[in-house]
Amino acid sequence: MASTYNTVRKLPQRLPPCRHHSSCRRGARGRTVAQRPPPRRLQLRSILGQCCEMSISFVQIPVGMAGSLLLVEKEYTVPMATTEECLVASTNRGYKAIHTSGGASSIVLRDAMTRAPVVRFSSTKCASKLKFYLEDPHNFNSLSIAFNK
């Protein structure tokens, strides 16, 4: 099975100079977020009231494609916005290892966002004990006192 990863990775070897690479990568995968090139002149007005409080400006960040990620028996190409060199390449190596080993599986326990303290444990067993403690409604008062000092 030929994967999108191999197709996209080999594009620079088959193409003329750099100008064509990004447009060909965008076309190589039909369902990616980055299907069109970024506008030449970005307008601050287009992001006001979205994404960030008290916006004063924004920057363009390069978007690379990582994939193919084999997750729950389905392949995904993941757009990654980053200025860190080699991050997309490193992610691709990880995706290749996952793909080669038969893929990964995932389950969503709860879809939410939180602002909370981070706690580190020496094992998942210790972490799970805290999880169950935190979920017990009888412990709310002691937790509230400890975290709201």
mmCIF file of N, CA and C in Angstrom:
data_model
loop_
_atom_site.group_PDB
_atom_site.id
_atom_site.type_symbol
_atom_site.label_atom_id
_atom_site.label_comp_id
_atom_site.label_asym_id
_atom_site.label_seq_id
_atom_site.Cartn_x
_atom_site.Cartn_y
_atom_site.Cartn_z
ATOM 1 N N MET A 1 0.846 -1.174 0.000
ATOM 2 C CA MET A 1 0.000 0.000 0.000
ATOM 3 C C MET A 1 0.894 1.240 0.000
ATOM 4 N N ALA A 2 0.764 2.057 -1.036
ATOM 5 C CA ALA A 2 1.555 3.288 -1.115
ATOM 6 C C ALA A 2 0.895 4.343 -0.250
ATOM 7 N N SER A 3 1.655 4.917 0.636
ATOM 8 C CA SER A 3 1.072 5.902 1.539
ATOM 9 C C SER A 3 1.322 7.309 1.031
ATOM 10 N N THR A 4 0.489 8.233 1.492
ATOM 11 C CA THR A 4 0.639 9.647 1.160
ATOM 12 C C THR A 4 1.978 10.157 1.656
ATOM 13 N N TYR A 5 2.451 9.641 2.784
ATOM 14 C CA TYR A 5 3.731 10.065 3.344
ATOM 15 C C TYR A 5 4.842 9.936 2.309
ATOM 16 N N ASN A 6 4.949 8.768 1.674
ATOM 17 C CA ASN A 6 6.015 8.554 0.700
ATOM 18 C C ASN A 6 5.850 9.453 -0.513
ATOM 19 N N THR A 7 4.622 9.675 -0.964
ATOM 20 C CA THR A 7 4.369 10.532 -2.118
ATOM 21 C C THR A 7 4.806 11.955 -1.839
ATOM 22 N N VAL A 8 4.361 12.519 -0.719
ATOM 23 C CA VAL A 8 4.668 13.910 -0.380
ATOM 24 C C VAL A 8 6.147 14.084 -0.082
ATOM 25 N N ARG A 9 6.758 13.108 0.613
ATOM 26 C CA ARG A 9 8.164 13.197 0.986
ATOM 27 C C ARG A 9 9.064 13.256 -0.245
ATOM 28 N N LYS A 10 8.712 12.552 -1.311
ATOM 29 C CA LYS A 10 9.560 12.472 -2.496
ATOM 30 C C LYS A 10 9.311 13.592 -3.504
ATOM 31 N N LEU A 11 8.337 14.464 -3.247
ATOM 32 C CA LEU A 11 8.037 15.539 -4.193
ATOM 33 C C LEU A 11 9.241 16.413 -4.542
ATOM 34 N N PRO A 12 10.025 16.892 -3.572
ATOM 35 C CA PRO A 12 11.130 17.775 -3.939
ATOM 36 C C PRO A 12 12.116 17.153 -4.923
ATOM 37 N N GLN A 13 12.254 15.838 -4.902
ATOM 38 C CA GLN A 13 13.182 15.177 -5.813
ATOM 39 C C GLN A 13 12.673 15.201 -7.248
ATOM 40 N N ARG A 14 11.361 15.313 -7.418
ATOM 41 C CA ARG A 14 10.776 15.227 -8.751
ATOM 42 C C ARG A 14 10.359 16.580 -9.320
ATOM 43 N N LEU A 15 10.550 17.646 -8.589
ATOM 44 C CA LEU A 15 10.023 18.941 -9.010
ATOM 45 C C LEU A 15 11.119 19.936 -9.355
ATOM 46 N N PRO A 16 10.743 20.948 -10.154
ATOM 47 C CA PRO A 16 11.682 22.043 -10.385
ATOM 48 C C PRO A 16 11.885 22.838 -9.104
ATOM 49 N N PRO A 17 12.617 23.933 -9.123
ATOM 50 C CA PRO A 17 12.936 24.674 -7.897
ATOM 51 C C PRO A 17 11.758 24.951 -6.971
ATOM 52 N N CYS A 18 12.101 25.381 -5.780
ATOM 53 C CA CYS A 18 11.247 25.523 -4.595
ATOM 54 C C CYS A 18 9.868 26.132 -4.813
ATOM 55 N N ARG A 19 9.688 27.058 -5.698
ATOM 56 C CA ARG A 19 8.394 27.737 -5.854
ATOM 57 C C ARG A 19 7.254 26.749 -6.070
ATOM 58 N N HIS A 20 7.517 25.658 -6.738
ATOM 59 C CA HIS A 20 6.465 24.704 -7.069
ATOM 60 C C HIS A 20 6.206 23.692 -5.966
ATOM 61 N N HIS A 21 7.140 23.515 -5.052
ATOM 62 C CA HIS A 21 7.007 22.464 -4.027
ATOM 63 C C HIS A 21 5.766 22.643 -3.170
ATOM 64 N N SER A 22 5.558 23.842 -2.635
ATOM 65 C CA SER A 22 4.437 24.011 -1.702
ATOM 66 C C SER A 22 3.099 23.838 -2.398
ATOM 67 N N SER A 23 2.958 24.335 -3.626
ATOM 68 C CA SER A 23 1.672 24.175 -4.312
ATOM 69 C C SER A 23 1.415 22.711 -4.637
ATOM 70 N N CYS A 24 2.452 21.955 -4.987
ATOM 71 C CA CYS A 24 2.277 20.528 -5.262
ATOM 72 C C CYS A 24 1.951 19.761 -3.991
ATOM 73 N N ARG A 25 2.570 20.126 -2.866
ATOM 74 C CA ARG A 25 2.249 19.453 -1.603
ATOM 75 C C ARG A 25 0.798 19.712 -1.229
ATOM 76 N N ARG A 26 0.332 20.954 -1.434
ATOM 77 C CA ARG A 26 -1.068 21.265 -1.125
ATOM 78 C C ARG A 26 -2.002 20.416 -1.966
ATOM 79 N N GLY A 27 -1.638 20.165 -3.217
ATOM 80 C CA GLY A 27 -2.488 19.376 -4.100
ATOM 81 C C GLY A 27 -2.359 17.882 -3.909
ATOM 82 N N ALA A 28 -1.299 17.446 -3.240
ATOM 83 C CA ALA A 28 -1.062 16.010 -3.084
ATOM 84 C C ALA A 28 -2.090 15.351 -2.187
ATOM 85 N N ARG A 29 -2.689 16.109 -1.318
ATOM 86 C CA ARG A 29 -3.667 15.553 -0.389
ATOM 87 C C ARG A 29 -4.902 16.427 -0.445
ATOM 88 N N GLY A 30 -6.014 15.897 -0.905
ATOM 89 C CA GLY A 30 -7.213 16.686 -1.138
ATOM 90 C C GLY A 30 -7.904 17.224 0.094
ATOM 91 N N ARG A 31 -7.690 16.614 1.283
ATOM 92 C CA ARG A 31 -8.471 17.018 2.450
ATOM 93 C C ARG A 31 -7.654 17.771 3.480
ATOM 94 N N THR A 32 -6.589 18.432 3.066
ATOM 95 C CA THR A 32 -5.778 19.145 4.042
ATOM 96 C C THR A 32 -6.322 20.544 4.271
ATOM 97 N N VAL A 33 -5.941 21.126 5.391
ATOM 98 C CA VAL A 33 -6.372 22.478 5.723
ATOM 99 C C VAL A 33 -5.723 23.496 4.787
ATOM 100 N N ALA A 34 -4.465 23.267 4.453
ATOM 101 C CA ALA A 34 -3.709 24.242 3.673
ATOM 102 C C ALA A 34 -3.867 23.996 2.175
ATOM 103 N N GLN A 35 -5.049 24.219 1.644
ATOM 104 C CA GLN A 35 -5.268 23.955 0.228
ATOM 105 C C GLN A 35 -4.911 25.151 -0.642
ATOM 106 N N ARG A 36 -4.976 26.343 -0.105
ATOM 107 C CA ARG A 36 -4.637 27.521 -0.897
ATOM 108 C C ARG A 36 -3.422 28.196 -0.297
ATOM 109 N N PRO A 37 -2.651 28.884 -1.136
ATOM 110 C CA PRO A 37 -1.519 29.621 -0.582
ATOM 111 C C PRO A 37 -2.016 30.771 0.280
ATOM 112 N N PRO A 38 -1.225 31.223 1.248
ATOM 113 C CA PRO A 38 -1.657 32.333 2.090
ATOM 114 C C PRO A 38 -1.788 33.599 1.261
ATOM 115 N N PRO A 39 -2.701 34.494 1.642
ATOM 116 C CA PRO A 39 -2.849 35.745 0.892
ATOM 117 C C PRO A 39 -1.572 36.570 0.988
ATOM 118 N N ARG A 40 -1.316 37.348 -0.051
ATOM 119 C CA ARG A 40 -0.103 38.171 -0.061
ATOM 120 C C ARG A 40 -0.168 39.256 1.010
ATOM 121 N N ARG A 41 -1.332 39.814 1.231
ATOM 122 C CA ARG A 41 -1.478 40.894 2.209
ATOM 123 C C ARG A 41 -2.512 40.470 3.248
ATOM 124 N N LEU A 42 -2.060 40.173 4.437
ATOM 125 C CA LEU A 42 -2.956 39.728 5.499
ATOM 126 C C LEU A 42 -3.585 40.924 6.182
ATOM 127 N N GLN A 43 -4.853 40.828 6.502
ATOM 128 C CA GLN A 43 -5.589 41.931 7.118
ATOM 129 C C GLN A 43 -5.861 41.641 8.590
ATOM 130 N N LEU A 44 -5.425 42.546 9.480
ATOM 131 C CA LEU A 44 -5.690 42.393 10.908
ATOM 132 C C LEU A 44 -7.191 42.327 11.164
ATOM 133 N N ARG A 45 -7.961 43.076 10.407
ATOM 134 C CA ARG A 45 -9.417 43.118 10.569
ATOM 135 C C ARG A 45 -10.026 41.709 10.474
ATOM 136 N N SER A 46 -9.397 40.819 9.719
ATOM 137 C CA SER A 46 -9.951 39.479 9.521
ATOM 138 C C SER A 46 -9.882 38.607 10.773
ATOM 139 N N ILE A 47 -9.060 38.966 11.765
ATOM 140 C CA ILE A 47 -8.962 38.141 12.979
ATOM 141 C C ILE A 47 -9.487 38.828 14.230
ATOM 142 N N LEU A 48 -9.863 40.098 14.138
ATOM 143 C CA LEU A 48 -10.346 40.807 15.330
ATOM 144 C C LEU A 48 -11.574 40.110 15.902
ATOM 145 N N GLY A 49 -11.591 39.945 17.212
ATOM 146 C CA GLY A 49 -12.706 39.282 17.883
ATOM 147 C C GLY A 49 -12.646 37.763 17.802
ATOM 148 N N GLN A 50 -11.574 37.216 17.271
ATOM 149 C CA GLN A 50 -11.415 35.777 17.149
ATOM 150 C C GLN A 50 -10.026 35.397 17.643
ATOM 151 N N CYS A 51 -9.869 34.184 18.048
ATOM 152 C CA CYS A 51 -8.554 33.578 18.304
ATOM 153 C C CYS A 51 -7.771 34.166 19.479
ATOM 154 N N CYS A 52 -7.858 35.434 19.744
ATOM 155 C CA CYS A 52 -6.977 36.063 20.725
ATOM 156 C C CYS A 52 -7.640 37.322 21.279
ATOM 157 N N GLU A 53 -7.486 37.542 22.568
ATOM 158 C CA GLU A 53 -8.008 38.754 23.176
ATOM 159 C C GLU A 53 -7.029 39.893 22.931
ATOM 160 N N MET A 54 -7.541 41.096 22.740
ATOM 161 C CA MET A 54 -6.738 42.320 22.613
ATOM 162 C C MET A 54 -5.664 42.198 21.528
ATOM 163 N N SER A 55 -6.048 41.720 20.365
ATOM 164 C CA SER A 55 -5.096 41.533 19.262
ATOM 165 C C SER A 55 -4.505 42.861 18.822
ATOM 166 N N ILE A 56 -3.217 42.862 18.575
ATOM 167 C CA ILE A 56 -2.568 44.035 18.006
ATOM 168 C C ILE A 56 -1.938 43.719 16.654
ATOM 169 N N SER A 57 -1.691 42.436 16.405
ATOM 170 C CA SER A 57 -1.101 42.025 15.144
ATOM 171 C C SER A 57 -1.142 40.514 15.059
ATOM 172 N N PHE A 58 -0.662 39.974 13.958
ATOM 173 C CA PHE A 58 -0.505 38.537 13.830
ATOM 174 C C PHE A 58 0.597 38.259 12.829
ATOM 175 N N VAL A 59 1.095 37.038 12.869
ATOM 176 C CA VAL A 59 2.207 36.670 12.003
ATOM 177 C C VAL A 59 1.821 35.459 11.171
ATOM 178 N N GLN A 60 2.473 35.343 10.065
ATOM 179 C CA GLN A 60 2.305 34.169 9.234
ATOM 180 C C GLN A 60 3.256 33.099 9.739
ATOM 181 N N ILE A 61 2.761 31.890 9.896
ATOM 182 C CA ILE A 61 3.596 30.781 10.346
ATOM 183 C C ILE A 61 3.556 29.707 9.257
ATOM 184 N N PRO A 62 4.706 29.170 8.880
ATOM 185 C CA PRO A 62 4.712 28.115 7.867
ATOM 186 C C PRO A 62 3.900 26.906 8.327
ATOM 187 N N VAL A 63 3.201 26.295 7.387
ATOM 188 C CA VAL A 63 2.411 25.101 7.683
ATOM 189 C C VAL A 63 2.960 23.953 6.849
ATOM 190 N N GLY A 64 3.399 22.900 7.537
ATOM 191 C CA GLY A 64 3.891 21.705 6.857
ATOM 192 C C GLY A 64 2.896 20.573 7.021
ATOM 193 N N MET A 65 3.039 19.527 6.215
ATOM 194 C CA MET A 65 2.148 18.373 6.308
ATOM 195 C C MET A 65 2.896 17.207 6.916
ATOM 196 N N ALA A 66 2.342 16.637 7.964
ATOM 197 C CA ALA A 66 2.903 15.447 8.581
ATOM 198 C C ALA A 66 1.935 14.297 8.329
ATOM 199 N N GLY A 67 2.444 13.164 8.025
ATOM 200 C CA GLY A 67 1.565 12.026 7.808
ATOM 201 C C GLY A 67 2.211 11.086 6.817
ATOM 202 N N SER A 68 1.686 10.023 6.779
ATOM 203 C CA SER A 68 0.349 9.605 7.105
ATOM 204 C C SER A 68 0.323 8.920 8.476
ATOM 205 N N LEU A 69 -0.564 9.429 9.330
ATOM 206 C CA LEU A 69 -0.753 8.869 10.661
ATOM 207 C C LEU A 69 -1.849 7.811 10.575
ATOM 208 N N LEU A 70 -1.533 6.593 10.957
ATOM 209 C CA LEU A 70 -2.520 5.518 10.955
ATOM 210 C C LEU A 70 -3.134 5.451 12.344
ATOM 211 N N LEU A 71 -4.368 5.922 12.448
ATOM 212 C CA LEU A 71 -5.067 6.012 13.723
ATOM 213 C C LEU A 71 -6.425 5.343 13.584
ATOM 214 N N VAL A 72 -6.664 4.336 14.380
ATOM 215 C CA VAL A 72 -7.906 3.561 14.363
ATOM 216 C C VAL A 72 -8.220 3.123 12.923
ATOM 217 N N GLU A 73 -7.208 2.521 12.286
ATOM 218 C CA GLU A 73 -7.315 1.934 10.951
ATOM 219 C C GLU A 73 -7.666 2.938 9.852
ATOM 220 N N LYS A 74 -7.389 4.229 10.061
ATOM 221 C CA LYS A 74 -7.631 5.256 9.046
ATOM 222 C C LYS A 74 -6.396 6.146 8.960
ATOM 223 N N GLU A 75 -6.012 6.527 7.740
ATOM 224 C CA GLU A 75 -4.841 7.370 7.553
ATOM 225 C C GLU A 75 -5.219 8.840 7.614
ATOM 226 N N TYR A 76 -4.395 9.630 8.317
ATOM 227 C CA TYR A 76 -4.616 11.069 8.440
ATOM 228 C C TYR A 76 -3.355 11.823 8.040
ATOM 229 N N THR A 77 -3.525 12.923 7.348
ATOM 230 C CA THR A 77 -2.450 13.862 7.098
ATOM 231 C C THR A 77 -2.705 15.036 8.023
ATOM 232 N N VAL A 78 -1.696 15.437 8.776
ATOM 233 C CA VAL A 78 -1.866 16.449 9.812
ATOM 234 C C VAL A 78 -1.118 17.720 9.444
ATOM 235 N N PRO A 79 -1.835 18.836 9.231
ATOM 236 C CA PRO A 79 -1.141 20.101 8.994
ATOM 237 C C PRO A 79 -0.543 20.604 10.305
ATOM 238 N N MET A 80 0.708 21.073 10.249
ATOM 239 C CA MET A 80 1.390 21.554 11.451
ATOM 240 C C MET A 80 1.947 22.953 11.199
ATOM 241 N N ALA A 81 1.494 23.916 11.972
ATOM 242 C CA ALA A 81 2.025 25.274 11.885
ATOM 243 C C ALA A 81 3.174 25.393 12.877
ATOM 244 N N THR A 82 4.362 25.689 12.369
ATOM 245 C CA THR A 82 5.528 25.751 13.249
ATOM 246 C C THR A 82 6.646 26.565 12.621
ATOM 247 N N THR A 83 7.471 27.106 13.467
ATOM 248 C CA THR A 83 8.703 27.748 13.001
ATOM 249 C C THR A 83 9.915 26.943 13.462
ATOM 250 N N GLU A 84 9.672 25.801 14.100
ATOM 251 C CA GLU A 84 10.762 24.962 14.588
ATOM 252 C C GLU A 84 11.258 24.048 13.470
ATOM 253 N N GLU A 85 12.516 24.224 13.114
ATOM 254 C CA GLU A 85 13.085 23.394 12.060
ATOM 255 C C GLU A 85 13.058 21.932 12.481
ATOM 256 N N CYS A 86 12.817 21.079 11.559
ATOM 257 C CA CYS A 86 12.839 19.620 11.723
ATOM 258 C C CYS A 86 11.649 19.056 12.499
ATOM 259 N N LEU A 87 10.733 19.876 12.988
ATOM 260 C CA LEU A 87 9.607 19.342 13.755
ATOM 261 C C LEU A 87 8.712 18.461 12.888
ATOM 262 N N VAL A 88 8.393 18.912 11.680
ATOM 263 C CA VAL A 88 7.531 18.114 10.800
ATOM 264 C C VAL A 88 8.246 16.814 10.413
ATOM 265 N N ALA A 89 9.543 16.914 10.131
ATOM 266 C CA ALA A 89 10.310 15.711 9.786
ATOM 267 C C ALA A 89 10.338 14.733 10.960
ATOM 268 N N SER A 90 10.530 15.227 12.165
ATOM 269 C CA SER A 90 10.545 14.361 13.355
ATOM 270 C C SER A 90 9.180 13.718 13.569
ATOM 271 N N THR A 91 8.134 14.500 13.380
ATOM 272 C CA THR A 91 6.781 13.978 13.524
ATOM 273 C C THR A 91 6.531 12.894 12.483
ATOM 274 N N ASN A 92 7.006 13.131 11.255
ATOM 275 C CA ASN A 92 6.856 12.117 10.206
ATOM 276 C C ASN A 92 7.550 10.814 10.575
ATOM 277 N N ARG A 93 8.731 10.906 11.182
ATOM 278 C CA ARG A 93 9.432 9.685 11.606
ATOM 279 C C ARG A 93 8.603 8.931 12.650
ATOM 280 N N GLY A 94 8.015 9.667 13.580
ATOM 281 C CA GLY A 94 7.150 9.032 14.574
ATOM 282 C C GLY A 94 5.922 8.407 13.940
ATOM 283 N N TYR A 95 5.316 9.109 12.997
ATOM 284 C CA TYR A 95 4.139 8.568 12.297
ATOM 285 C C TYR A 95 4.505 7.306 11.515
ATOM 286 N N LYS A 96 5.688 7.315 10.919
ATOM 287 C CA LYS A 96 6.134 6.136 10.161
ATOM 288 C C LYS A 96 6.294 4.942 11.105
ATOM 289 N N ALA A 97 6.865 5.167 12.295
ATOM 290 C CA ALA A 97 7.013 4.089 13.278
ATOM 291 C C ALA A 97 5.647 3.564 13.720
ATOM 292 N N ILE A 98 4.712 4.471 13.933
ATOM 293 C CA ILE A 98 3.350 4.061 14.318
ATOM 294 C C ILE A 98 2.718 3.253 13.199
ATOM 295 N N HIS A 99 2.860 3.739 11.964
ATOM 296 C CA HIS A 99 2.277 3.060 10.797
ATOM 297 C C HIS A 99 2.874 1.667 10.637
ATOM 298 N N THR A 100 4.201 1.572 10.748
ATOM 299 C CA THR A 100 4.903 0.297 10.584
ATOM 300 C C THR A 100 4.497 -0.720 11.651
ATOM 301 N N SER A 101 4.189 -0.229 12.847
ATOM 302 C CA SER A 101 3.825 -1.141 13.937
ATOM 303 C C SER A 101 2.333 -1.487 13.948
ATOM 304 N N GLY A 102 1.618 -1.085 12.924
ATOM 305 C CA GLY A 102 0.206 -1.467 12.834
ATOM 306 C C GLY A 102 -0.771 -0.369 13.179
ATOM 307 N N GLY A 103 -0.279 0.820 13.489
ATOM 308 C CA GLY A 103 -1.166 1.942 13.778
ATOM 309 C C GLY A 103 -1.404 2.135 15.262
ATOM 310 N N ALA A 104 -2.110 3.195 15.565
ATOM 311 C CA ALA A 104 -2.422 3.536 16.952
ATOM 312 C C ALA A 104 -3.934 3.559 17.137
ATOM 313 N N SER A 105 -4.339 3.464 18.377
ATOM 314 C CA SER A 105 -5.765 3.594 18.687
ATOM 315 C C SER A 105 -5.915 4.697 19.731
ATOM 316 N N SER A 106 -7.098 5.236 19.806
ATOM 317 C CA SER A 106 -7.338 6.344 20.715
ATOM 318 C C SER A 106 -8.783 6.328 21.178
ATOM 319 N N ILE A 107 -9.006 6.893 22.330
ATOM 320 C CA ILE A 107 -10.366 7.047 22.832
ATOM 321 C C ILE A 107 -10.455 8.404 23.531
ATOM 322 N N VAL A 108 -11.553 9.106 23.319
ATOM 323 C CA VAL A 108 -11.766 10.401 23.962
ATOM 324 C C VAL A 108 -12.573 10.161 25.225
ATOM 325 N N LEU A 109 -11.972 10.490 26.369
ATOM 326 C CA LEU A 109 -12.682 10.332 27.636
ATOM 327 C C LEU A 109 -13.591 11.521 27.895
ATOM 328 N N ARG A 110 -13.101 12.691 27.534
ATOM 329 C CA ARG A 110 -13.901 13.905 27.694
ATOM 330 C C ARG A 110 -13.296 14.960 26.786
ATOM 331 N N ASP A 111 -14.140 15.681 26.063
ATOM 332 C CA ASP A 111 -13.675 16.720 25.155
ATOM 333 C C ASP A 111 -13.916 18.060 25.838
ATOM 334 N N ALA A 112 -12.854 18.652 26.357
ATOM 335 C CA ALA A 112 -12.999 19.909 27.089
ATOM 336 C C ALA A 112 -11.659 20.612 27.160
ATOM 337 N N MET A 113 -11.695 21.846 27.617
ATOM 338 C CA MET A 113 -10.470 22.590 27.839
ATOM 339 C C MET A 113 -10.491 23.062 29.287
ATOM 340 N N THR A 114 -9.342 23.073 29.910
ATOM 341 C CA THR A 114 -9.281 23.462 31.310
ATOM 342 C C THR A 114 -8.034 24.282 31.587
ATOM 343 N N ARG A 115 -8.103 25.073 32.592
ATOM 344 C CA ARG A 115 -6.935 25.786 33.111
ATOM 345 C C ARG A 115 -6.765 25.292 34.535
ATOM 346 N N ALA A 116 -5.786 24.454 34.717
ATOM 347 C CA ALA A 116 -5.618 23.828 36.015
ATOM 348 C C ALA A 116 -4.136 23.592 36.290
ATOM 349 N N PRO A 117 -3.813 23.353 37.540
ATOM 350 C CA PRO A 117 -2.418 23.050 37.871
ATOM 351 C C PRO A 117 -1.980 21.729 37.243
ATOM 352 N N VAL A 118 -0.701 21.621 36.993
ATOM 353 C CA VAL A 118 -0.127 20.391 36.470
ATOM 354 C C VAL A 118 0.519 19.636 37.625
ATOM 355 N N VAL A 119 0.264 18.352 37.699
ATOM 356 C CA VAL A 119 0.811 17.520 38.763
ATOM 357 C C VAL A 119 1.557 16.364 38.113
ATOM 358 N N ARG A 120 2.767 16.094 38.587
ATOM 359 C CA ARG A 120 3.583 15.010 38.025
ATOM 360 C C ARG A 120 3.678 13.871 39.039
ATOM 361 N N PHE A 121 3.573 12.636 38.499
ATOM 362 C CA PHE A 121 3.657 11.447 39.342
ATOM 363 C C PHE A 121 4.723 10.506 38.806
ATOM 364 N N SER A 122 5.161 9.607 39.638
ATOM 365 C CA SER A 122 6.194 8.646 39.244
ATOM 366 C C SER A 122 5.622 7.485 38.441
ATOM 367 N N SER A 123 4.296 7.299 38.494
ATOM 368 C CA SER A 123 3.698 6.178 37.752
ATOM 369 C C SER A 123 2.255 6.508 37.386
ATOM 370 N N THR A 124 1.742 5.779 36.424
ATOM 371 C CA THR A 124 0.336 5.968 36.046
ATOM 372 C C THR A 124 -0.593 5.481 37.156
ATOM 373 N N LYS A 125 -0.142 4.518 37.950
ATOM 374 C CA LYS A 125 -0.961 4.027 39.071
ATOM 375 C C LYS A 125 -1.202 5.149 40.080
ATOM 376 N N CYS A 126 -0.138 5.901 40.416
ATOM 377 C CA CYS A 126 -0.291 7.030 41.346
ATOM 378 C C CYS A 126 -1.180 8.117 40.740
ATOM 379 N N ALA A 127 -1.002 8.378 39.444
ATOM 380 C CA ALA A 127 -1.816 9.396 38.778
ATOM 381 C C ALA A 127 -3.282 9.005 38.767
ATOM 382 N N SER A 128 -3.571 7.734 38.554
ATOM 383 C CA SER A 128 -4.971 7.298 38.525
ATOM 384 C C SER A 128 -5.631 7.419 39.893
ATOM 385 N N LYS A 129 -4.857 7.226 40.966
ATOM 386 C CA LYS A 129 -5.407 7.405 42.319
ATOM 387 C C LYS A 129 -5.866 8.845 42.511
ATOM 388 N N LEU A 130 -5.041 9.796 42.052
ATOM 389 C CA LEU A 130 -5.448 11.201 42.162
ATOM 390 C C LEU A 130 -6.676 11.479 41.309
ATOM 391 N N LYS A 131 -6.722 10.928 40.115
ATOM 392 C CA LYS A 131 -7.869 11.139 39.234
ATOM 393 C C LYS A 131 -9.162 10.717 39.932
ATOM 394 N N PHE A 132 -9.163 9.530 40.512
ATOM 395 C CA PHE A 132 -10.366 9.059 41.187
ATOM 396 C C PHE A 132 -10.693 9.913 42.420
ATOM 397 N N TYR A 133 -9.670 10.359 43.125
ATOM 398 C CA TYR A 133 -9.873 11.229 44.278
ATOM 399 C C TYR A 133 -10.521 12.546 43.845
ATOM 400 N N LEU A 134 -10.009 13.118 42.753
ATOM 401 C CA LEU A 134 -10.537 14.399 42.273
ATOM 402 C C LEU A 134 -11.967 14.282 41.773
ATOM 403 N N GLU A 135 -12.320 13.138 41.236
ATOM 404 C CA GLU A 135 -13.673 12.951 40.701
ATOM 405 C C GLU A 135 -14.708 12.646 41.779
ATOM 406 N N ASP A 136 -14.273 12.360 42.990
ATOM 407 C CA ASP A 136 -15.194 12.065 44.090
ATOM 408 C C ASP A 136 -15.747 13.389 44.638
ATOM 409 N N PRO A 137 -17.052 13.620 44.540
ATOM 410 C CA PRO A 137 -17.657 14.881 45.006
ATOM 411 C C PRO A 137 -17.407 15.174 46.490
ATOM 412 N N HIS A 138 -17.178 14.144 47.303
ATOM 413 C CA HIS A 138 -16.939 14.343 48.736
ATOM 414 C C HIS A 138 -15.615 15.061 49.008
ATOM 415 N N ASN A 139 -14.719 15.079 48.057
ATOM 416 C CA ASN A 139 -13.403 15.694 48.255
ATOM 417 C C ASN A 139 -13.329 17.143 47.786
ATOM 418 N N PHE A 140 -14.429 17.687 47.295
ATOM 419 C CA PHE A 140 -14.410 19.028 46.716
ATOM 420 C C PHE A 140 -13.962 20.101 47.710
ATOM 421 N N ASN A 141 -14.487 20.096 48.917
ATOM 422 C CA ASN A 141 -14.146 21.140 49.893
ATOM 423 C C ASN A 141 -12.658 21.164 50.234
ATOM 424 N N SER A 142 -12.074 20.004 50.493
ATOM 425 C CA SER A 142 -10.649 19.975 50.826
ATOM 426 C C SER A 142 -9.793 20.438 49.635
ATOM 427 N N LEU A 143 -10.202 20.077 48.433
ATOM 428 C CA LEU A 143 -9.487 20.511 47.239
ATOM 429 C C LEU A 143 -9.620 22.011 47.029
ATOM 430 N N SER A 144 -10.813 22.528 47.239
ATOM 431 C CA SER A 144 -11.067 23.955 47.073
ATOM 432 C C SER A 144 -10.224 24.782 48.020
ATOM 433 N N ILE A 145 -10.114 24.343 49.255
ATOM 434 C CA ILE A 145 -9.292 25.057 50.247
ATOM 435 C C ILE A 145 -7.813 25.016 49.849
ATOM 436 N N ALA A 146 -7.337 23.864 49.428
ATOM 437 C CA ALA A 146 -5.927 23.692 49.077
ATOM 438 C C ALA A 146 -5.528 24.517 47.842
ATOM 439 N N PHE A 147 -6.385 24.558 46.829
ATOM 440 C CA PHE A 147 -6.016 25.229 45.586
ATOM 441 C C PHE A 147 -6.404 26.710 45.542
ATOM 442 N N ASN A 148 -7.241 27.173 46.438
ATOM 443 C CA ASN A 148 -7.664 28.571 46.406
ATOM 444 C C ASN A 148 -7.049 29.416 47.512
ATOM 445 N N LYS A 149 -5.920 28.977 48.065
ATOM 446 C CA LYS A 149 -5.247 29.737 49.112
ATOM 447 C C LYS A 149 -4.686 31.015 48.568
#
